[in-house]
N, CA, C and O atoms as a GROMACS GRO file, in nm:
protein
  504
    1MET      N    1  -1.300   2.123  -1.647
    1MET     CA    2  -1.413   2.035  -1.628
    1MET      C    3  -1.514   2.106  -1.540
    1MET      O    4  -1.480   2.159  -1.434
    2ALA      N    5  -1.637   2.107  -1.582
    2ALA     CA    6  -1.741   2.177  -1.509
    2ALA      C    7  -1.789   2.095  -1.390
    2ALA      O    8  -1.805   1.973  -1.400
    3GLN      N    9  -1.810   2.163  -1.279
    3GLN     CA   10  -1.861   2.098  -1.159
    3GLN      C   11  -2.012   2.117  -1.155
    3GLN      O   12  -2.060   2.230  -1.160
    4SER      N   13  -2.088   2.009  -1.146
    4SER     CA   14  -2.233   2.021  -1.144
    4SER      C   15  -2.286   1.972  -1.010
    4SER      O   16  -2.218   1.900  -0.936
    5LYS      N   17  -2.409   2.011  -0.979
    5LYS     CA   18  -2.472   1.971  -0.855
    5LYS      C   19  -2.533   1.832  -0.870
    5LYS      O   20  -2.579   1.794  -0.978
    6LYS      N   21  -2.532   1.760  -0.762
    6LYS     CA   22  -2.595   1.628  -0.764
    6LYS      C   23  -2.746   1.642  -0.746
    6LYS      O   24  -2.823   1.566  -0.804
    7TYR      N   25  -2.788   1.740  -0.668
    7TYR     CA   26  -2.932   1.764  -0.645
    7TYR      C   27  -2.967   1.903  -0.694
    7TYR      O   28  -2.890   1.998  -0.678
    8ASP      N   29  -3.083   1.914  -0.754
    8ASP     CA   30  -3.132   2.042  -0.805
    8ASP      C   31  -3.284   2.035  -0.809
    8ASP      O   32  -3.342   1.932  -0.775
    9TYR      N   33  -3.347   2.144  -0.849
    9TYR     CA   34  -3.492   2.142  -0.864
    9TYR      C   35  -3.530   2.196  -1.001
    9TYR      O   36  -3.453   2.267  -1.065
   10ARG      N   37  -3.652   2.160  -1.043
   10ARG     CA   38  -3.704   2.205  -1.171
   10ARG      C   39  -3.848   2.251  -1.149
   10ARG      O   40  -3.925   2.187  -1.077
   11VAL      N   41  -3.883   2.363  -1.212
   11VAL     CA   42  -4.018   2.418  -1.203
   11VAL      C   43  -4.077   2.420  -1.343
   11VAL      O   44  -4.013   2.468  -1.437
   12ASN      N   45  -4.199   2.366  -1.358
   12ASN     CA   46  -4.266   2.359  -1.488
   12ASN      C   47  -4.405   2.421  -1.479
   12ASN      O   48  -4.468   2.423  -1.373
   13GLU      N   49  -4.450   2.472  -1.594
   13GLU     CA   50  -4.587   2.522  -1.602
   13GLU      C   51  -4.661   2.440  -1.706
   13GLU      O   52  -4.610   2.413  -1.815
   14LYS      N   53  -4.782   2.402  -1.670
   14LYS     CA   54  -4.864   2.328  -1.765
   14LYS      C   55  -5.010   2.369  -1.741
   14LYS      O   56  -5.069   2.339  -1.638
   15GLY      N   57  -5.064   2.437  -1.838
   15GLY     CA   58  -5.204   2.480  -1.830
   15GLY      C   59  -5.230   2.581  -1.720
   15GLY      O   60  -5.337   2.578  -1.659
   16GLY      N   61  -5.138   2.670  -1.693
   16GLY     CA   62  -5.156   2.772  -1.590
   16GLY      C   63  -5.132   2.721  -1.450
   16GLY      O   64  -5.148   2.796  -1.354
   17VAL      N   65  -5.093   2.595  -1.435
   17VAL     CA   66  -5.064   2.537  -1.303
   17VAL      C   67  -4.915   2.505  -1.298
   17VAL      O   68  -4.859   2.448  -1.392
   18TRP      N   69  -4.852   2.543  -1.189
   18TRP     CA   70  -4.709   2.523  -1.173
   18TRP      C   71  -4.682   2.397  -1.091
   18TRP      O   72  -4.758   2.362  -1.000
   19SER      N   73  -4.572   2.332  -1.124
   19SER     CA   74  -4.528   2.215  -1.047
   19SER      C   75  -4.377   2.224  -1.027
   19SER      O   76  -4.307   2.286  -1.106
   20ALA      N   77  -4.330   2.162  -0.921
   20ALA     CA   78  -4.187   2.163  -0.889
   20ALA      C   79  -4.142   2.020  -0.858
   20ALA      O   80  -4.220   1.939  -0.808
   21ALA      N   81  -4.016   1.992  -0.889
   21ALA     CA   82  -3.962   1.858  -0.865
   21ALA      C   83  -3.819   1.870  -0.815
   21ALA      O   84  -3.743   1.956  -0.861
   22ILE      N   85  -3.782   1.784  -0.721
   22ILE     CA   86  -3.644   1.774  -0.673
   22ILE      C   87  -3.578   1.665  -0.758
   22ILE      O   88  -3.628   1.553  -0.766
   23LEU      N   89  -3.466   1.699  -0.821
   23LEU     CA   90  -3.398   1.608  -0.912
   23LEU      C   91  -3.265   1.562  -0.854
   23LEU      O   92  -3.195   1.639  -0.788
   24ARG      N   93  -3.232   1.437  -0.879
   24ARG     CA   94  -3.101   1.383  -0.841
   24ARG      C   95  -3.031   1.339  -0.968
   24ARG      O   96  -3.088   1.266  -1.049
   25LYS      N   97  -2.909   1.384  -0.984
   25LYS     CA   98  -2.832   1.349  -1.102
   25LYS      C   99  -2.764   1.214  -1.077
   25LYS      O  100  -2.675   1.203  -0.993
   26VAL      N  101  -2.808   1.112  -1.151
   26VAL     CA  102  -2.756   0.977  -1.134
   26VAL      C  103  -2.626   0.962  -1.212
   26VAL      O  104  -2.524   0.921  -1.158
   27THR      N  105  -2.631   0.996  -1.340
   27THR     CA  106  -2.512   0.996  -1.425
   27THR      C  107  -2.509   1.130  -1.496
   27THR      O  108  -2.592   1.217  -1.471
   28ALA      N  109  -2.413   1.147  -1.584
   28ALA     CA  110  -2.403   1.272  -1.657
   28ALA      C  111  -2.525   1.294  -1.747
   28ALA      O  112  -2.560   1.408  -1.777
   29ARG      N  113  -2.589   1.187  -1.789
   29ARG     CA  114  -2.702   1.199  -1.881
   29ARG      C  115  -2.837   1.168  -1.818
   29ARG      O  116  -2.940   1.198  -1.878
   30ARG      N  117  -2.839   1.108  -1.702
   30ARG     CA  118  -2.965   1.060  -1.645
   30ARG      C  119  -2.995   1.127  -1.511
   30ARG      O  120  -2.908   1.134  -1.424
   31THR      N  121  -3.116   1.176  -1.496
   31THR     CA  122  -3.161   1.232  -1.370
   31THR      C  123  -3.287   1.160  -1.324
   31THR      O  124  -3.362   1.106  -1.406
   32VAL      N  125  -3.309   1.159  -1.194
   32VAL     CA  126  -3.424   1.092  -1.134
   32VAL      C  127  -3.497   1.193  -1.047
   32VAL      O  128  -3.435   1.272  -0.977
   33VAL      N  129  -3.630   1.190  -1.052
   33VAL     CA  130  -3.711   1.277  -0.968
   33VAL      C  131  -3.720   1.212  -0.830
   33VAL      O  132  -3.771   1.101  -0.816
   34SER      N  133  -3.668   1.282  -0.728
   34SER     CA  134  -3.672   1.230  -0.592
   34SER      C  135  -3.801   1.268  -0.521
   34SER      O  136  -3.852   1.191  -0.439
   35LYS      N  137  -3.853   1.386  -0.552
   35LYS     CA  138  -3.975   1.433  -0.487
   35LYS      C  139  -4.041   1.535  -0.578
   35LYS      O  140  -3.972   1.610  -0.647
   36LYS      N  141  -4.175   1.538  -0.581
   36LYS     CA  142  -4.242   1.637  -0.665
   36LYS      C  143  -4.372   1.682  -0.600
   36LYS      O  144  -4.431   1.612  -0.517
   37GLN      N  145  -4.415   1.801  -0.640
   37GLN     CA  146  -4.538   1.861  -0.589
   37GLN      C  147  -4.598   1.943  -0.702
   37GLN      O  148  -4.525   2.007  -0.778
   38GLY      N  149  -4.727   1.942  -0.713
   38GLY     CA  150  -4.793   2.017  -0.819
   38GLY      C  151  -4.901   2.109  -0.766
   38GLY      O  152  -4.918   2.125  -0.646
   39LYS      N  153  -4.973   2.170  -0.860
   39LYS     CA  154  -5.088   2.256  -0.832
   39LYS      C  155  -5.052   2.383  -0.755
   39LYS      O  156  -5.121   2.422  -0.662
   40PHE      N  157  -4.942   2.446  -0.796
   40PHE     CA  158  -4.908   2.577  -0.739
   40PHE      C  159  -4.972   2.684  -0.826
   40PHE      O  160  -4.980   2.669  -0.948
   41ALA      N  161  -5.018   2.793  -0.763
   41ALA     CA  162  -5.086   2.901  -0.836
   41ALA      C  163  -4.986   2.988  -0.911
   41ALA      O  164  -5.019   3.044  -1.015
   42SER      N  165  -4.863   3.000  -0.857
   42SER     CA  166  -4.765   3.087  -0.923
   42SER      C  167  -4.628   3.019  -0.924
   42SER      O  168  -4.602   2.923  -0.852
   43GLU      N  169  -4.543   3.074  -1.008
   43GLU     CA  170  -4.406   3.023  -1.017
   43GLU      C  171  -4.331   3.048  -0.887
   43GLU      O  172  -4.252   2.963  -0.844
   44ALA      N  173  -4.355   3.162  -0.823
   44ALA     CA  174  -4.287   3.195  -0.699
   44ALA      C  175  -4.317   3.092  -0.589
   44ALA      O  176  -4.228   3.052  -0.514
   45GLU      N  177  -4.442   3.048  -0.581
   45GLU     CA  178  -4.479   2.946  -0.482
   45GLU      C  179  -4.406   2.815  -0.511
   45GLU      O  180  -4.357   2.750  -0.419
   46ALA      N  181  -4.400   2.779  -0.637
   46ALA     CA  182  -4.333   2.654  -0.675
   46ALA      C  183  -4.184   2.660  -0.644
   46ALA      O  184  -4.127   2.564  -0.593
   47VAL      N  185  -4.121   2.774  -0.675
   47VAL     CA  186  -3.978   2.790  -0.648
   47VAL      C  187  -3.952   2.788  -0.498
   47VAL      O  188  -3.857   2.725  -0.452
   48ALA      N  189  -4.036   2.857  -0.421
   48ALA     CA  190  -4.019   2.859  -0.275
   48ALA      C  191  -4.030   2.718  -0.218
   48ALA      O  192  -3.949   2.678  -0.134
   49TRP      N  193  -4.132   2.642  -0.262
   49TRP     CA  194  -4.147   2.505  -0.215
   49TRP      C  195  -4.025   2.422  -0.252
   49TRP      O  196  -3.973   2.347  -0.169
   50ALA      N  197  -3.979   2.434  -0.376
   50ALA     CA  198  -3.866   2.355  -0.424
   50ALA      C  199  -3.740   2.386  -0.344
   50ALA      O  200  -3.666   2.295  -0.307
   51GLU      N  201  -3.714   2.514  -0.318
   51GLU     CA  202  -3.594   2.551  -0.243
   51GLU      C  203  -3.600   2.498  -0.100
   51GLU      O  204  -3.501   2.446  -0.048
   52ASN      N  205  -3.716   2.513  -0.035
   52ASN     CA  206  -3.730   2.463   0.102
   52ASN      C  207  -3.717   2.311   0.108
   52ASN      O  208  -3.648   2.258   0.195
   53GLU      N  209  -3.781   2.242   0.016
   53GLU     CA  210  -3.774   2.096   0.014
   53GLU      C  211  -3.633   2.048  -0.019
   53GLU      O  212  -3.587   1.947   0.035
   54LEU      N  213  -3.564   2.119  -0.107
   54LEU     CA  214  -3.427   2.081  -0.142
   54LEU      C  215  -3.336   2.094  -0.020
   54LEU      O  216  -3.253   2.006   0.005
   55LYS      N  217  -3.351   2.203   0.056
   55LYS     CA  218  -3.271   2.219   0.178
   55LYS      C  219  -3.300   2.107   0.277
   55LYS      O  220  -3.208   2.048   0.334
   56ALA      N  221  -3.429   2.078   0.297
   56ALA     CA  222  -3.467   1.971   0.389
   56ALA      C  223  -3.415   1.836   0.339
   56ALA      O  224  -3.366   1.755   0.417
   57PHE      N  225  -3.426   1.813   0.210
   57PHE     CA  226  -3.382   1.687   0.150
   57PHE      C  227  -3.231   1.670   0.168
   57PHE      O  228  -3.185   1.562   0.204
   58LEU      N  229  -3.155   1.777   0.145
   58LEU     CA  230  -3.010   1.770   0.159
   58LEU      C  231  -2.969   1.748   0.305
   58LEU      O  232  -2.875   1.674   0.333
   59SER      N  233  -3.040   1.812   0.398
   59SER     CA  234  -3.006   1.792   0.540
   59SER      C  235  -3.038   1.648   0.582
   59SER      O  236  -2.962   1.589   0.658
   60GLN      N  237  -3.148   1.592   0.533
   60GLN     CA  238  -3.180   1.453   0.562
   60GLN      C  239  -3.073   1.359   0.506
   60GLN      O  240  -3.034   1.262   0.570
   61GLN      N  241  -3.027   1.388   0.385
   61GLN     CA  242  -2.923   1.306   0.324
   61GLN      C  243  -2.794   1.314   0.405
   61GLN      O  244  -2.727   1.212   0.425
   62ALA      N  245  -2.758   1.434   0.452
   62ALA     CA  246  -2.637   1.450   0.532
   62ALA      C  247  -2.647   1.370   0.662
   62ALA      O  248  -2.551   1.304   0.701
   63GLU      N  249  -2.762   1.377   0.728
   63GLU     CA  250  -2.782   1.300   0.852
   63GLU      C  251  -2.774   1.151   0.824
   63GLU      O  252  -2.713   1.076   0.901
   64ARG      N  253  -2.835   1.108   0.716
   64ARG     CA  254  -2.833   0.967   0.680
   64ARG      C  255  -2.690   0.921   0.652
   64ARG      O  256  -2.649   0.813   0.695
   65ASN      N  257  -2.615   1.003   0.580
   65ASN     CA  258  -2.476   0.968   0.550
   65ASN      C  259  -2.393   0.957   0.677
   65ASN      O  260  -2.309   0.868   0.688
   66GLU      N  261  -2.417   1.047   0.774
   66GLU     CA  262  -2.343   1.041   0.900
   66GLU      C  263  -2.378   0.914   0.977
   66GLU      O  264  -2.289   0.849   1.032
   67ARG      N  265  -2.506   0.878   0.981
   67ARG     CA  266  -2.546   0.755   1.050
   67ARG      C  267  -2.482   0.633   0.985
   67ARG      O  268  -2.432   0.544   1.054
   68LYS      N  269  -2.485   0.629   0.854
   68LYS     CA  270  -2.426   0.514   0.783
   68LYS      C  271  -2.275   0.509   0.803
   68LYS      O  272  -2.219   0.400   0.818
   69ALA      N  273  -2.209   0.625   0.803
   69ALA     CA  274  -2.064   0.629   0.824
   69ALA      C  275  -2.030   0.579   0.965
   69ALA      O  276  -1.933   0.505   0.983
   70LYS      N  277  -2.109   0.620   1.064
   70LYS     CA  278  -2.086   0.575   1.201
   70LYS      C  279  -2.102   0.424   1.211
   70LYS      O  280  -2.019   0.356   1.272
   71GLY      N  281  -2.207   0.371   1.151
   71GLY     CA  282  -2.227   0.227   1.151
   71GLY      C  283  -2.115   0.153   1.080
   71GLY      O  284  -2.073   0.046   1.124
   72ARG      N  285  -2.068   0.211   0.970
   72ARG     CA  286  -1.959   0.149   0.894
   72ARG      C  287  -1.831   0.145   0.978
   72ARG      O  288  -1.760   0.045   0.978
   73LEU      N  289  -1.802   0.255   1.051
   73LEU     CA  290  -1.683   0.258   1.136
   73LEU      C  291  -1.693   0.153   1.246
   73LEU      O  292  -1.595   0.086   1.278
   74GLU      N  293  -1.812   0.139   1.305
   74GLU     CA  294  -1.830   0.038   1.410
   74GLU      C  295  -1.812  -0.102   1.354
   74GLU      O  296  -1.749  -0.186   1.418
   75ARG      N  297  -1.866  -0.127   1.236
   75ARG     CA  298  -1.850  -0.260   1.174
   75ARG      C  299  -1.704  -0.288   1.140
   75ARG      O  300  -1.656  -0.400   1.160
   76GLU      N  301  -1.633  -0.187   1.091
   76GLU     CA  302  -1.492  -0.206   1.057
   76GLU      C  303  -1.409  -0.232   1.182
   76GLU      O  304  -1.319  -0.316   1.180
   77ALA      N  305  -1.440  -0.162   1.292
   77ALA     CA  306  -1.367  -0.184   1.417
   77ALA      C  307  -1.393  -0.325   1.470
   77ALA      O  308  -1.301  -0.392   1.516
   78LEU      N  309  -1.518  -0.369   1.463
   78LEU     CA  310  -1.552  -0.503   1.507
   78LEU      C  311  -1.482  -0.608   1.421
   78LEU      O  312  -1.432  -0.708   1.473
   79ALA      N  313  -1.480  -0.586   1.291
   79ALA     CA  314  -1.413  -0.680   1.201
   79ALA      C  315  -1.263  -0.684   1.229
   79ALA      O  316  -1.202  -0.791   1.223
   80ALA      N  317  -1.203  -0.570   1.260
   80ALA     CA  318  -1.060  -0.566   1.292
   80ALA      C  319  -1.032  -0.643   1.421
   80ALA      O  320  -0.933  -0.715   1.431
   81GLN      N  321  -1.120  -0.627   1.521
   81GLN     CA  322  -1.102  -0.701   1.646
   81GLN      C  323  -1.114  -0.851   1.623
   81GLN      O  324  -1.036  -0.929   1.676
   82GLN      N  325  -1.212  -0.890   1.542
   82GLN     CA  326  -1.230  -1.032   1.514
   82GLN      C  327  -1.111  -1.088   1.437
   82GLN      O  328  -1.068  -1.201   1.462
   83ALA      N  329  -1.058  -1.010   1.344
   83ALA     CA  330  -0.941  -1.055   1.268
   83ALA      C  331  -0.820  -1.070   1.360
   83ALA      O  332  -0.742  -1.164   1.346
   84GLU      N  333  -0.805  -0.976   1.454
   84GLU     CA  334  -0.692  -0.983   1.547
   84GLU      C  335  -0.705  -1.106   1.637
   84GLU      O  336  -0.606  -1.175   1.662
   85LYS      N  337  -0.827  -1.133   1.686
   85LYS     CA  338  -0.849  -1.252   1.768
   85LYS      C  339  -0.819  -1.379   1.689
   85LYS      O  340  -0.757  -1.472   1.741
   86ALA      N  341  -0.862  -1.382   1.564
   86ALA     CA  342  -0.837  -1.499   1.480
   86ALA      C  343  -0.688  -1.518   1.456
   86ALA      O  344  -0.638  -1.630   1.456
   87GLU      N  345  -0.616  -1.408   1.437
   87GLU     CA  346  -0.472  -1.416   1.416
   87GLU      C  347  -0.402  -1.465   1.542
   87GLU      O  348  -0.310  -1.547   1.534
   88GLN      N  349  -0.445  -1.416   1.658
   88GLN     CA  350  -0.386  -1.462   1.784
   88GLN      C  351  -0.414  -1.611   1.805
   88GLN      O  352  -0.326  -1.685   1.850
   89LYS      N  353  -0.534  -1.653   1.773
   89LYS     CA  354  -0.570  -1.794   1.788
   89LYS      C  355  -0.486  -1.881   1.694
   89LYS      O  356  -0.440  -1.988   1.733
   90ALA      N  357  -0.467  -1.834   1.570
   90ALA     CA  358  -0.387  -1.909   1.474
   90ALA      C  359  -0.241  -1.915   1.519
   90ALA      O  360  -0.175  -2.018   1.504
   91ALA      N  361  -0.190  -1.805   1.575
   91ALA     CA  362  -0.051  -1.803   1.622
   91ALA      C  363  -0.035  -1.900   1.740
   91ALA      O  364   0.064  -1.972   1.748
   92ALA      N  365  -0.131  -1.901   1.830
   92ALA     CA  366  -0.126  -1.993   1.944
   92ALA      C  367  -0.131  -2.138   1.895
   92ALA      O  368  -0.061  -2.224   1.949
   93LYS      N  369  -0.212  -2.163   1.796
   93LYS     CA  370  -0.223  -2.298   1.740
   93LYS      C  371  -0.090  -2.340   1.676
   93LYS      O  372  -0.046  -2.454   1.693
   94ARG      N  373  -0.027  -2.246   1.602
   94ARG     CA  374   0.102  -2.278   1.540
   94ARG      C  375   0.208  -2.307   1.647
   94ARG      O  376   0.287  -2.400   1.631
   95LEU      N  377   0.209  -2.229   1.755
   95LEU     CA  378   0.304  -2.252   1.863
   95LEU      C  379   0.280  -2.388   1.928
   95LEU      O  380   0.375  -2.461   1.959
   96ALA      N  381   0.155  -2.423   1.950
   96ALA     CA  382   0.122  -2.552   2.010
   96ALA      C  383   0.166  -2.666   1.919
   96ALA      O  384   0.218  -2.767   1.966
   97GLU      N  385   0.145  -2.650   1.789
   97GLU     CA  386   0.186  -2.753   1.694
   97GLU      C  387   0.338  -2.768   1.692
   97GLU      O  388   0.390  -2.879   1.685
   98LEU      N  389   0.410  -2.655   1.697
   98LEU     CA  390   0.556  -2.662   1.700
   98LEU      C  391   0.605  -2.728   1.827
   98LEU      O  392   0.697  -2.810   1.823
   99ALA      N  393   0.545  -2.694   1.940
   99ALA     CA  394   0.585  -2.755   2.066
   99ALA      C  395   0.557  -2.905   2.064
   99ALA      O  396   0.639  -2.984   2.112
  100GLU      N  397   0.443  -2.944   2.011
  100GLU     CA  398   0.409  -3.086   2.001
  100GLU      C  399   0.505  -3.158   1.908
  100GLU      O  400   0.544  -3.272   1.935
  101GLN      N  401   0.543  -3.093   1.800
  101GLN     CA  402   0.636  -3.154   1.705
  101GLN      C  403   0.773  -3.172   1.770
  101GLN      O  404   0.837  -3.276   1.752
  102GLU      N  405   0.818  -3.073   1.847
  102GLU     CA  406   0.947  -3.085   1.915
  102GLU      C  407   0.943  -3.195   2.020
  102GLU      O  408   1.040  -3.270   2.036
  103ASP      N  409   0.832  -3.206   2.092
  103ASP     CA  410   0.818  -3.312   2.192
  103ASP      C  411   0.821  -3.449   2.126
  103ASP      O  412   0.884  -3.541   2.178
  104SER      N  413   0.755  -3.463   2.012
  104SER     CA  414   0.752  -3.592   1.945
  104SER      C  415   0.889  -3.626   1.887
  104SER      O  416   0.924  -3.744   1.880
  105GLU      N  417   0.966  -3.528   1.846
  105GLU     CA  418   1.100  -3.554   1.795
  105GLU      C  419   1.191  -3.600   1.908
  105GLU      O  420   1.276  -3.687   1.888
  106ASP      N  421   1.174  -3.542   2.026
  106ASP     CA  422   1.256  -3.583   2.140
  106ASP      C  423   1.222  -3.725   2.184
  106ASP      O  424   1.311  -3.797   2.230
  107GLU      N  425   1.100  -3.766   2.172
  107GLU     CA  426   1.057  -3.898   2.215
  107GLU      C  427   1.089  -4.007   2.114
  107GLU      O  428   1.088  -4.125   2.150
  108ASP      N  429   1.119  -3.973   1.991
  108ASP     CA  430   1.144  -4.073   1.887
  108ASP      C  431   1.272  -4.151   1.912
  108ASP      O  432   1.283  -4.266   1.870
  109GLY      N  433   1.368  -4.093   1.978
  109GLY     CA  434   1.494  -4.162   2.001
  109GLY      C  435   1.586  -4.156   1.881
  109GLY      O  436   1.674  -4.240   1.866
  110ASP      N  437   1.566  -4.061   1.797
  110ASP     CA  438   1.650  -4.047   1.679
  110ASP      C  439   1.774  -3.964   1.708
  110ASP      O  440   1.827  -3.898   1.618
  111ASP      N  441   1.818  -3.965   1.831
  111ASP     CA  442   1.936  -3.886   1.866
  111ASP      C  443   2.058  -3.951   1.803
  111ASP      O  444   2.073  -4.073   1.805
  112TRP      N  445   2.142  -3.873   1.749
  112TRP     CA  446   2.264  -3.921   1.686
  112TRP      C  447   2.378  -3.905   1.786
  112TRP      O  448   2.455  -3.809   1.780
  113SER      N  449   2.387  -3.996   1.872
  113SER     CA  450   2.495  -3.988   1.970
  113SER      C  451   2.608  -4.080   1.922
  113SER      O  452   2.584  -4.186   1.865
  114PHE      N  453   2.727  -4.038   1.946
  114PHE     CA  454   2.844  -4.113   1.902
  114PHE      C  455   2.910  -4.180   2.022
  114PHE      O  456   3.028  -4.157   2.050
  115GLU      N  457   2.837  -4.261   2.090
  115GLU     CA  458   2.890  -4.329   2.206
  115GLU      C  459   2.940  -4.469   2.172
  115GLU      O  460   2.963  -4.550   2.262
  116ASP      N  461   2.958  -4.498   2.045
  116ASP     CA  462   3.000  -4.632   2.005
  116ASP      C  463   3.153  -4.644   2.000
  116ASP      O  464   3.204  -4.747   1.955
  117GLY      N  465   3.224  -4.542   2.043
  117GLY     CA  466   3.369  -4.551   2.046
  117GLY      C  467   3.435  -4.500   1.921
  117GLY      O  468   3.557  -4.507   1.909
  118PHE      N  469   3.362  -4.452   1.830
  118PHE     CA  470   3.418  -4.401   1.706
  118PHE      C  471   3.474  -4.263   1.730
  118PHE      O  472   3.405  -4.174   1.780
  119ASP      N  473   3.602  -4.245   1.694
  119ASP     CA  474   3.664  -4.115   1.719
  119ASP      C  475   3.677  -4.031   1.594
  119ASP      O  476   3.719  -3.916   1.603
  120GLY      N  477   3.644  -4.084   1.478
  120GLY     CA  478   3.643  -4.007   1.356
  120GLY      C  479   3.773  -4.012   1.278
  120GLY      O  480   3.783  -3.944   1.176
  121ASP      N  481   3.875  -4.090   1.321
  121ASP     CA  482   4.002  -4.100   1.250
  121ASP      C  483   4.005  -4.228   1.170
  121ASP      O  484   4.056  -4.329   1.219
  122ASP      N  485   3.953  -4.228   1.049
  122ASP     CA  486   3.952  -4.348   0.965
  122ASP      C  487   4.091  -4.376   0.907
  122ASP      O  488   4.126  -4.493   0.887
  123ASP      N  489   4.169  -4.274   0.881
  123ASP     CA  490   4.298  -4.292   0.814
  123ASP      C  491   4.399  -4.364   0.904
  123ASP      O  492   4.482  -4.439   0.852
  124ASN      N  493   4.396  -4.345   1.029
  124ASN     CA  494   4.496  -4.402   1.119
  124ASN      C  495   4.465  -4.546   1.158
  124ASN      O  496   4.553  -4.614   1.212
  125GLN      N  497   4.347  -4.595   1.132
  125GLN     CA  498   4.311  -4.729   1.174
  125GLN      C  499   4.359  -4.836   1.076
  125GLN      O  500   4.361  -4.952   1.117
  126ARG      N  501   4.396  -4.811   0.958
  126ARG     CA  502   4.438  -4.913   0.863
  126ARG      C  503   4.581  -4.937   0.864
  126ARG      O  504   4.630  -5.020   0.789
   0.00000   0.00000   0.00000
């Protein structure tokens, strides 16, 4: 499988005037012009402009990607902290509900105490 560049440049001549364009490959079949300049006197001038602009364009993209990655990491860390706080709050709520449920069970008086004198020997009483 061939590896292709995402960014490249193209130089065209039309009527003795040269123009250059910075291209971005969107898909395998579609490209978009990111930046263009015209009215160069020679092909060498157009190529020089295109190479310099491509380098500058790529460095700007790299800086932008780093800024966005840093922001993404900060957002993910904040989201993780919020999720942890929410989980702790939910756990505390569950513990409080369990404690309240146990307290209400103790207060109901549903204790099964066998203080009525029954010893459990049904066979010997008849």
